[in-house]
Amino acid sequence: EGLPARFARHRAMREQVEQWVARHGRCGILAPPGRRADTVTALTLRPERQASELAAELAAAGWTVATGIAEDTERLIRIGHMGDVQPEQLAALLKALEPRL
């Protein structure tokens, strides 16, 4: 694939998550535009939704997401979109995630 193509894929997947969040509006993105990473996105959850519970539900369905850290443990989930992850895999994760928000 080569590094330039890999980095472009990571950026495209960040944009994929941004567009998905904008379409449904059931969660937010922690980092403001212009400060977002191409490798991971931290999604902010509604106050009544616990990140550890959501991560466990996704794990039972075969997906891995991380919760937040420190004081954000239960209000964030982190989705990686780097390395060998492909846009189709990310789309499938987002499809599994949306009804659980």
Short mmCIF file of C-alpha atoms in Angstrom, two decimals:
data_model
loop_
_atom_site.label_atom_id
_atom_site.label_comp_id
_atom_site.label_asym_id
_atom_site.label_seq_id
_atom_site.Cartn_x
_atom_site.Cartn_y
_atom_site.Cartn_z
CA GLU A 1 0.00 0.00 0.00
CA GLY A 2 2.80 2.43 0.88
CA LEU A 3 2.78 5.09 3.58
CA PRO A 4 1.18 7.94 1.60
CA ALA A 5 -1.78 5.71 0.65
CA ARG A 6 -2.05 4.37 4.20
CA PHE A 7 -2.08 7.86 5.69
CA ALA A 8 -4.71 8.93 3.14
CA ARG A 9 -6.87 5.93 4.12
CA HIS A 10 -6.59 6.87 7.80
CA ARG A 11 -7.65 10.44 6.99
CA ALA A 12 -10.56 9.19 4.85
CA MET A 13 -11.77 7.01 7.72
CA ARG A 14 -11.63 9.97 10.12
CA GLU A 15 -13.81 11.84 7.64
CA GLN A 16 -16.08 8.78 7.42
CA VAL A 17 -16.67 8.94 11.19
CA GLU A 18 -17.22 12.71 11.07
CA GLN A 19 -19.86 12.32 8.35
CA TRP A 20 -21.55 9.48 10.24
CA VAL A 21 -21.77 11.59 13.44
CA ALA A 22 -23.14 14.54 11.47
CA ARG A 23 -25.84 12.35 9.87
CA HIS A 24 -27.34 10.91 13.03
CA GLY A 25 -26.41 13.33 15.82
CA ARG A 26 -26.72 10.80 18.66
CA CYS A 27 -23.17 11.44 19.84
CA GLY A 28 -20.47 14.03 19.32
CA ILE A 29 -16.77 14.18 18.59
CA LEU A 30 -14.59 15.32 21.48
CA ALA A 31 -11.91 17.10 19.43
CA PRO A 32 -12.95 20.23 17.55
CA PRO A 33 -12.48 20.42 13.76
CA GLY A 34 -8.88 21.07 12.88
CA ARG A 35 -7.64 19.21 15.98
CA ARG A 36 -8.86 15.70 15.12
CA ALA A 37 -6.52 12.76 14.67
CA ASP A 38 -6.52 10.61 11.57
CA THR A 39 -5.93 7.51 13.71
CA VAL A 40 -8.59 7.55 16.45
CA THR A 41 -11.82 9.39 17.20
CA ALA A 42 -13.21 9.93 20.69
CA LEU A 43 -17.00 10.01 20.61
CA THR A 44 -18.89 11.78 23.38
CA LEU A 45 -21.92 9.90 24.66
CA ARG A 46 -25.21 11.15 26.07
CA PRO A 47 -25.04 11.53 29.87
CA GLU A 48 -27.27 8.52 30.46
CA ARG A 49 -25.13 6.20 28.29
CA GLN A 50 -22.17 4.51 30.03
CA ALA A 51 -19.09 3.87 27.89
CA SER A 52 -18.15 0.62 29.65
CA GLU A 53 -21.63 -0.79 29.07
CA LEU A 54 -21.55 0.21 25.40
CA ALA A 55 -18.06 -1.25 24.93
CA ALA A 56 -19.24 -4.52 26.49
CA GLU A 57 -22.27 -4.66 24.19
CA LEU A 58 -20.05 -4.12 21.16
CA ALA A 59 -17.54 -6.71 22.42
CA ALA A 60 -20.35 -9.28 22.68
CA ALA A 61 -21.08 -8.54 19.02
CA GLY A 62 -17.40 -9.02 18.08
CA TRP A 63 -16.23 -5.39 18.05
CA THR A 64 -13.53 -3.67 20.07
CA VAL A 65 -13.72 -0.04 21.15
CA ALA A 66 -12.02 1.63 24.09
CA THR A 67 -13.61 3.75 26.76
CA GLY A 68 -12.30 7.15 27.77
CA ILE A 69 -9.55 7.66 30.33
CA ALA A 70 -9.41 9.34 33.74
CA GLU A 71 -12.48 11.52 34.34
CA ASP A 72 -13.78 10.71 30.85
CA THR A 73 -13.90 6.92 31.35
CA GLU A 74 -17.68 6.65 31.14
CA ARG A 75 -18.51 9.53 28.82
CA LEU A 76 -16.34 8.61 25.81
CA ILE A 77 -15.63 5.71 23.54
CA ARG A 78 -12.61 5.70 21.29
CA ILE A 79 -12.70 4.19 17.81
CA GLY A 80 -9.43 3.37 16.08
CA HIS A 81 -9.20 3.82 12.32
CA MET A 82 -5.55 3.17 11.62
CA GLY A 83 -3.15 0.39 10.73
CA ASP A 84 -4.79 -2.32 8.68
CA VAL A 85 -8.39 -1.25 9.39
CA GLN A 86 -10.31 -0.77 6.16
CA PRO A 87 -13.21 1.61 5.45
CA GLU A 88 -15.60 -1.34 5.05
CA GLN A 89 -14.71 -2.58 8.53
CA LEU A 90 -15.25 0.87 9.99
CA ALA A 91 -18.61 1.15 8.22
CA ALA A 92 -19.69 -2.18 9.73
CA LEU A 93 -18.65 -1.04 13.22
CA LEU A 94 -20.55 2.23 12.85
CA LYS A 95 -23.61 0.30 11.68
CA ALA A 96 -23.38 -1.90 14.81
CA LEU A 97 -22.82 1.12 17.04
CA GLU A 98 -25.61 3.42 15.83
CA PRO A 99 -28.63 1.57 17.33
CA ARG A 100 -26.79 1.19 20.62
CA LEU A 101 -26.32 4.93 21.12
#
